[in-house]
């Protein structure tokens, strides 16, 4: 199995301010929202992921670490801000998803920024995330938030070169 790509933001202590536009709100996960999270993730990734397996049993879980951007009280984007044992001492920014109908309107950026602020408030200075080669819009967002590729596997050099080429080609269309 091909390992995921990784990115790091080397300084989350100087993040852009977090402002919510009118009509949107920031929510923390509460018990009973698991199906909402699973639906957002399934729509974004095209596969079912169990909240229990991915988040609750993933180590370091607290409801306030699972964030949502909501429109009219309906969650439209999610991100989780924890720590992963593979990157001790760094914030782990994961399971980022935006509902298809909300894409391109800034909800993904907002939830990412909220998660980064959550990590910074807990004392983290850096943040790491994993992603997949084909998630070009998401990677463009991560780059705009100060993330850069990191190379943890020999396949990453060629794969990151292809991703950057795809981003450049997408920008020239």
JSON list of C-alpha atoms in Angstrom, two decimals, residues 1 18 20 33 55 59 68 83 93-94 120 126 160 167-168:
[
{"chain": "A", "resi": 1, "resn": "UNK", "atom": "CA", "xyz": [0.00, 0.00, 0.00]},
{"chain": "A", "resi": 18, "resn": "UNK", "atom": "CA", "xyz": [-10.15, 33.64, 12.63]},
{"chain": "A", "resi": 20, "resn": "UNK", "atom": "CA", "xyz": [-16.71, 33.88, 10.92]},
{"chain": "A", "resi": 33, "resn": "UNK", "atom": "CA", "xyz": [-23.05, 14.01, 16.17]},
{"chain": "A", "resi": 55, "resn": "UNK", "atom": "CA", "xyz": [-11.37, 9.74, 16.01]},
{"chain": "A", "resi": 59, "resn": "UNK", "atom": "CA", "xyz": [-5.68, 8.71, 20.89]},
{"chain": "A", "resi": 68, "resn": "UNK", "atom": "CA", "xyz": [-17.31, 21.97, 12.59]},
{"chain": "A", "resi": 83, "resn": "UNK", "atom": "CA", "xyz": [-1.53, 14.71, 18.33]},
{"chain": "A", "resi": 93, "resn": "UNK", "atom": "CA", "xyz": [-4.45, 18.15, 11.75]},
{"chain": "A", "resi": 94, "resn": "UNK", "atom": "CA", "xyz": [-6.70, 15.47, 10.28]},
{"chain": "A", "resi": 120, "resn": "UNK", "atom": "CA", "xyz": [-1.81, 26.75, 18.78]},
{"chain": "A", "resi": 126, "resn": "UNK", "atom": "CA", "xyz": [3.99, 23.15, 14.44]},
{"chain": "A", "resi": 160, "resn": "UNK", "atom": "CA", "xyz": [5.15, 15.53, -4.68]},
{"chain": "A", "resi": 167, "resn": "UNK", "atom": "CA", "xyz": [-1.42, 22.25, -9.12]},
{"chain": "A", "resi": 168, "resn": "UNK", "atom": "CA", "xyz": [0.47, 24.41, -11.65]}
]
